[in-house]
PDB file of C-alpha atoms in Angstrom:
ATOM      1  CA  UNK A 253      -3.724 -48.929 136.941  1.00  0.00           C
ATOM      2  CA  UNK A 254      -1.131 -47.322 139.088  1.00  0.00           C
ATOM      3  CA  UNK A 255      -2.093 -48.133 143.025  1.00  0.00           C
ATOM      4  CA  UNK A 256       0.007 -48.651 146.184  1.00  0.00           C
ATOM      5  CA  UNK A 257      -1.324 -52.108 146.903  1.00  0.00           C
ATOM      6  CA  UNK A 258       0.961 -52.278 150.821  1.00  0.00           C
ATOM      7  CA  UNK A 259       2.436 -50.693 153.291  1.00  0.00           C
ATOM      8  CA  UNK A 260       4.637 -52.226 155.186  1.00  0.00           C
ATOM      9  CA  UNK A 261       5.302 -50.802 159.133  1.00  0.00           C
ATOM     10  CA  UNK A 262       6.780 -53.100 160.498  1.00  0.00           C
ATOM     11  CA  UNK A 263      10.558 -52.911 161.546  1.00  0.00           C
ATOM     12  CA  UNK A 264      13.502 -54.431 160.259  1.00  0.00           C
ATOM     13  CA  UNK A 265      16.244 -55.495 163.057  1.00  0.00           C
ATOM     14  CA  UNK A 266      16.291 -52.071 165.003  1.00  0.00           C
ATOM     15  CA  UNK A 267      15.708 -50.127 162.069  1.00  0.00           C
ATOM     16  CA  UNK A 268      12.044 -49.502 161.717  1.00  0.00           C
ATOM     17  CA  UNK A 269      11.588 -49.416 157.399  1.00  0.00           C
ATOM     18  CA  UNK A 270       8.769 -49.126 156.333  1.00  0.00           C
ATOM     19  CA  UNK A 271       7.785 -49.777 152.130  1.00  0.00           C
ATOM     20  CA  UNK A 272       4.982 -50.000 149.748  1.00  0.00           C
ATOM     21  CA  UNK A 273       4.226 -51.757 146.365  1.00  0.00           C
ATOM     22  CA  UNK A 274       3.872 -49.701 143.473  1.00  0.00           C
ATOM     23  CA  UNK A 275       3.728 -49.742 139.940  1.00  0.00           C
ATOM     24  CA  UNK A 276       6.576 -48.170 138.183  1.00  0.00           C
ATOM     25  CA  UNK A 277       5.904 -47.414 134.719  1.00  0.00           C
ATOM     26  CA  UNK A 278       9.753 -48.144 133.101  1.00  0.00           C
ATOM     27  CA  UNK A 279      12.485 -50.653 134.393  1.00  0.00           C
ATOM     28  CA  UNK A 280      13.986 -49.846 137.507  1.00  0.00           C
ATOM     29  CA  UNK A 281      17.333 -51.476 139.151  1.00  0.00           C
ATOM     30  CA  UNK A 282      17.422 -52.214 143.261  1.00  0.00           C
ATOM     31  CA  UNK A 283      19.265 -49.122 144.568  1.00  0.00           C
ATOM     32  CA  UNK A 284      17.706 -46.417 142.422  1.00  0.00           C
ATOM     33  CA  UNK A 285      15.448 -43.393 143.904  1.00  0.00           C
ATOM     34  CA  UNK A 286      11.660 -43.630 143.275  1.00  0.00           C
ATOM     35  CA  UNK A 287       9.383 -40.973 142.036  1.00  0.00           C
ATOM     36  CA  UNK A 288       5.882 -39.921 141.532  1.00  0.00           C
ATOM     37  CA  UNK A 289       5.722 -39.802 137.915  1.00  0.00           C
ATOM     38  CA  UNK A 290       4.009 -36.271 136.928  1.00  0.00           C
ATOM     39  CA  UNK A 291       4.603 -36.714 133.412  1.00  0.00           C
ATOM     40  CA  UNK A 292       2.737 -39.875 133.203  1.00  0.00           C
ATOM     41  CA  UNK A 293      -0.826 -39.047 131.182  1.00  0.00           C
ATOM     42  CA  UNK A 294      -2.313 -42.509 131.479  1.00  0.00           C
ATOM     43  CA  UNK A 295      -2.906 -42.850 135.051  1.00  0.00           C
ATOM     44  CA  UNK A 296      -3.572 -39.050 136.155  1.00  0.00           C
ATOM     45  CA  UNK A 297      -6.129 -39.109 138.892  1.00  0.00           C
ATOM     46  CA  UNK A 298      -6.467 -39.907 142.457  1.00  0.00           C
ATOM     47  CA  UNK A 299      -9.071 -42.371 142.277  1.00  0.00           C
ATOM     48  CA  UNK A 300      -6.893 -44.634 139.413  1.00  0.00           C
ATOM     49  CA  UNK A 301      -3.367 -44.089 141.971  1.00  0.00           C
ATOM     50  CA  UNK A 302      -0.146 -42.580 141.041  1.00  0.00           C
ATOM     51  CA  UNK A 303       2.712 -44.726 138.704  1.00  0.00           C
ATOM     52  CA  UNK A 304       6.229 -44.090 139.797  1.00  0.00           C
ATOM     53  CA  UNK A 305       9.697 -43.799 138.037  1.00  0.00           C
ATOM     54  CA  UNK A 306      13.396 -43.552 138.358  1.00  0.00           C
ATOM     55  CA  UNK A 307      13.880 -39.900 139.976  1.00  0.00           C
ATOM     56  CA  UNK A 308      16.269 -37.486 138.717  1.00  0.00           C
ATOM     57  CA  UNK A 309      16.020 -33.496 139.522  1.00  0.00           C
ATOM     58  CA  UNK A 310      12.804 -33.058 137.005  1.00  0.00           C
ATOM     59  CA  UNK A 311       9.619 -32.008 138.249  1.00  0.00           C
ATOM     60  CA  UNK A 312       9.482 -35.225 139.643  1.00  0.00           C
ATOM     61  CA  UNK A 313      12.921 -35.416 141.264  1.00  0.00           C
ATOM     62  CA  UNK A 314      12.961 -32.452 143.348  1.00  0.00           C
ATOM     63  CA  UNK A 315       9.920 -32.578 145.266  1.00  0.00           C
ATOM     64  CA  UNK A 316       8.532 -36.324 144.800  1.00  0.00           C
ATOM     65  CA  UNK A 317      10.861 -38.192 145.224  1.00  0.00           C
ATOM     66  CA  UNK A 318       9.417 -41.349 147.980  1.00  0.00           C
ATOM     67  CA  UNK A 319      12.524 -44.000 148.435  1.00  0.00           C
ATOM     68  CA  UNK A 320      14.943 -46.684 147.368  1.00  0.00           C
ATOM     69  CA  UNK A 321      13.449 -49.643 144.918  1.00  0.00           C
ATOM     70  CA  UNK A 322      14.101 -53.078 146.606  1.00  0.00           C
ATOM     71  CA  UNK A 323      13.541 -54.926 143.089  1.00  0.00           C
ATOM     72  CA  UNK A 324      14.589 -54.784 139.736  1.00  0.00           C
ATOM     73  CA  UNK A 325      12.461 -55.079 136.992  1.00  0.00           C
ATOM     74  CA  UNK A 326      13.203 -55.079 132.804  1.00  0.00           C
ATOM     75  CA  UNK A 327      10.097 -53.085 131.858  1.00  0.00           C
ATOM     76  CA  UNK A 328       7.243 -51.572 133.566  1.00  0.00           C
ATOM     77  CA  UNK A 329       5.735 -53.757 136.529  1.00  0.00           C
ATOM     78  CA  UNK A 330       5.603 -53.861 139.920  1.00  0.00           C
ATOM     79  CA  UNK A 331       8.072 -52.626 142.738  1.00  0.00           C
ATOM     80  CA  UNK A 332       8.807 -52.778 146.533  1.00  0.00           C
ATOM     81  CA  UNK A 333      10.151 -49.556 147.585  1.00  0.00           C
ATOM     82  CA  UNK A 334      11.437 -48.674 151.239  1.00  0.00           C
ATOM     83  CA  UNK A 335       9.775 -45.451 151.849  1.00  0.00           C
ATOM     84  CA  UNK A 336      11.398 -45.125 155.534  1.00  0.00           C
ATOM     85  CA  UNK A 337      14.669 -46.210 157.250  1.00  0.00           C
ATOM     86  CA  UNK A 338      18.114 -47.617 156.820  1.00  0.00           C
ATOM     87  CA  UNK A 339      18.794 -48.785 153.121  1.00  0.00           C
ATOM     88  CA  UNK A 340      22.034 -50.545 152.534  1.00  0.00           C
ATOM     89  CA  UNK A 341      23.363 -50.022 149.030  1.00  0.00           C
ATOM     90  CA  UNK A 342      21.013 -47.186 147.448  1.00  0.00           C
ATOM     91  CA  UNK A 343      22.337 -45.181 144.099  1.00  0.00           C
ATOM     92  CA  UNK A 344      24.793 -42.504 145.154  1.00  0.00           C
ATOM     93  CA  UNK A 345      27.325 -40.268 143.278  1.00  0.00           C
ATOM     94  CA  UNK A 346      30.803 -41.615 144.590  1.00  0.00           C
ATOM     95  CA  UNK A 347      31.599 -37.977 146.378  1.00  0.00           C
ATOM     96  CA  UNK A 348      28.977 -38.413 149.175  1.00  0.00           C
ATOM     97  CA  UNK A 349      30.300 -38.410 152.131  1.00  0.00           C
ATOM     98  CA  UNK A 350      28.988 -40.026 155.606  1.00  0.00           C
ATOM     99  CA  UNK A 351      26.292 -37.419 157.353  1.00  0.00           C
ATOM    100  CA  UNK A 352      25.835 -35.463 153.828  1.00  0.00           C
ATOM    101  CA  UNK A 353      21.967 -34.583 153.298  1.00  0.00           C
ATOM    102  CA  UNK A 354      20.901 -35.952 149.847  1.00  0.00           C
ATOM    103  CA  UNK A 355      18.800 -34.785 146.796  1.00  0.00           C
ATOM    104  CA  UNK A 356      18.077 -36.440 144.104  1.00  0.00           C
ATOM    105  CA  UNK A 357      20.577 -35.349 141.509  1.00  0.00           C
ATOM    106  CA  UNK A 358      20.672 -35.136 137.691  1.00  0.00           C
ATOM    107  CA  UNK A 359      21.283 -38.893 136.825  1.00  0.00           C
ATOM    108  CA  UNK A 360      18.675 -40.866 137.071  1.00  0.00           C
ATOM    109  CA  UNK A 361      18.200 -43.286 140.403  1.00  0.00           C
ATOM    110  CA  UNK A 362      21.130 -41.501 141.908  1.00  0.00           C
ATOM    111  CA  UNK A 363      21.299 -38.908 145.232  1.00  0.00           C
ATOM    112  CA  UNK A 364      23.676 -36.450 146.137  1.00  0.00           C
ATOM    113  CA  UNK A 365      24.582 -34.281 148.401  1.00  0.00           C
ATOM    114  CA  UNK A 366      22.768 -31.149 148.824  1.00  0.00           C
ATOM    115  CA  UNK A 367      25.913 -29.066 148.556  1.00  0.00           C
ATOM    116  CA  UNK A 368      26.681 -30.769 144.678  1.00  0.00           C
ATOM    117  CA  UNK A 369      23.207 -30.422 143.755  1.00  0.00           C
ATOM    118  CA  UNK A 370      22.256 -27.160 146.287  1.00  0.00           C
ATOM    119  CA  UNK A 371      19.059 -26.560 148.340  1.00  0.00           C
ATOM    120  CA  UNK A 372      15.810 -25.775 145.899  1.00  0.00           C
ATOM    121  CA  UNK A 373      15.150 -29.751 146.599  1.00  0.00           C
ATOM    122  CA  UNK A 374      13.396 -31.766 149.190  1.00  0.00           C
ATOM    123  CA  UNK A 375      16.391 -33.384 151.406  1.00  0.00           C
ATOM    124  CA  UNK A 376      15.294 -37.066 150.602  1.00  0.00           C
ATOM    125  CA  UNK A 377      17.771 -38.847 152.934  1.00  0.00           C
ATOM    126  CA  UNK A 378      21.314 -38.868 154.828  1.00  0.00           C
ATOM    127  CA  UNK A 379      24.499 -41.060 153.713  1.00  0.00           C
ATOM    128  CA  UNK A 380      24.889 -43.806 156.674  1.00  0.00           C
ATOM    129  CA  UNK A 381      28.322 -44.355 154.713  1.00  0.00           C
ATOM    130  CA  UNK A 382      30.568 -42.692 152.154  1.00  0.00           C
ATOM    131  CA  UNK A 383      29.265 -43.118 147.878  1.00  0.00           C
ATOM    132  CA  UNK A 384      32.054 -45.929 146.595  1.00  0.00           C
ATOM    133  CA  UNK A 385      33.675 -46.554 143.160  1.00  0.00           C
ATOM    134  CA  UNK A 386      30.108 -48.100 142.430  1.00  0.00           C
ATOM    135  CA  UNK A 387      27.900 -45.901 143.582  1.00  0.00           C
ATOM    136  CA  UNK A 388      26.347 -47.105 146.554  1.00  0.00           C
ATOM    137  CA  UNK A 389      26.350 -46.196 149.831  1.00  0.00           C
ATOM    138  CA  UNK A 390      24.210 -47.077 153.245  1.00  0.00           C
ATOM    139  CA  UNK A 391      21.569 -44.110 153.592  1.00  0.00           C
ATOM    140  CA  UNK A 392      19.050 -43.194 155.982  1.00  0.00           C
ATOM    141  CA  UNK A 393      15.384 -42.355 153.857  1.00  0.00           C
ATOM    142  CA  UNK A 394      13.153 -39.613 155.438  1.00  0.00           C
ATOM    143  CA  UNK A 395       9.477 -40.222 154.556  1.00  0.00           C
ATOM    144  CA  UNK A 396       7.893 -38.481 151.648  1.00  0.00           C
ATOM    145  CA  UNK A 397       5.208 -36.230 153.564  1.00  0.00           C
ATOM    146  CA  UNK A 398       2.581 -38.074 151.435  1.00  0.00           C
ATOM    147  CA  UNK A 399       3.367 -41.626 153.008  1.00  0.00           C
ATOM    148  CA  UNK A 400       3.391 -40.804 156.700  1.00  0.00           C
TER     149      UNK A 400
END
């Protein structure tokens, strides 16, 4: 079953995160974007919880996308994910830039800015640094409306 089993509220250094526990239903690497997975048949109500995956600008992308995954995992199993707060090292494309707004763009785990991707998506974050040669950069997360 797919539940969030803890929320976490209380701050890091001056930072104030805040994460949950969730059950992702695929592998997932530390860095990458979370989703609500709407495709995912097995665990469709309320009552049974939701089962997230790596985001990208699907139906799940755009709109549900809830944070940064502070694990890594080879198959489906359970994940920490910082819903709120400063995240150092989350999946960017290499052209963000430091203040961009982020979406979720169209490779999996990764954000980008809203001007690469435009504005039909929910702003998910802002880049605390610029995206490097790897992909990562320091980003801010703005709290999914369903976790606050």
């Amino acid at each position: 079953m797919a539940r969030v089993f803890r929320m976490d509220y209380a701050g890091t250094g001056d930072y104030g995160t805040q994460s949950i526990r969730v059950w992702c239903t695929a592998a997932v690497t530390a860095g990458d974007w979370i989703a609500i997975d709407s495709n995912d048949t097995t665990n469709p109500s309320a009552l049974e919880g939701w089962s997230f995956v790596t985001a990208d600008s699907g139906v799940e992308g755009d709109y549900d996308t809830i944070g940064v995954a502070m694990d890594t995992t080879t198959a489906a199993g359970f994940v920490t994910v910082q819903i709120a707060g400063r995240y150092d090292g989350a999946n960017v494309a290499d052209a963000v830039t430091l203040g961009q707004n982020l979406v979720i763009s169209t490779t999996a785990g990764r954000a980008a800015a809203v001007a690469a991707e435009g504005t039909s998506s929910r702003i998910i974050g802002k880049a605390l640094s610029a995206g490097d040669a790897n992909n990562d950069a320091n980003v801010w997360i703005f709290p999914h409306p369903a976790f606050v």
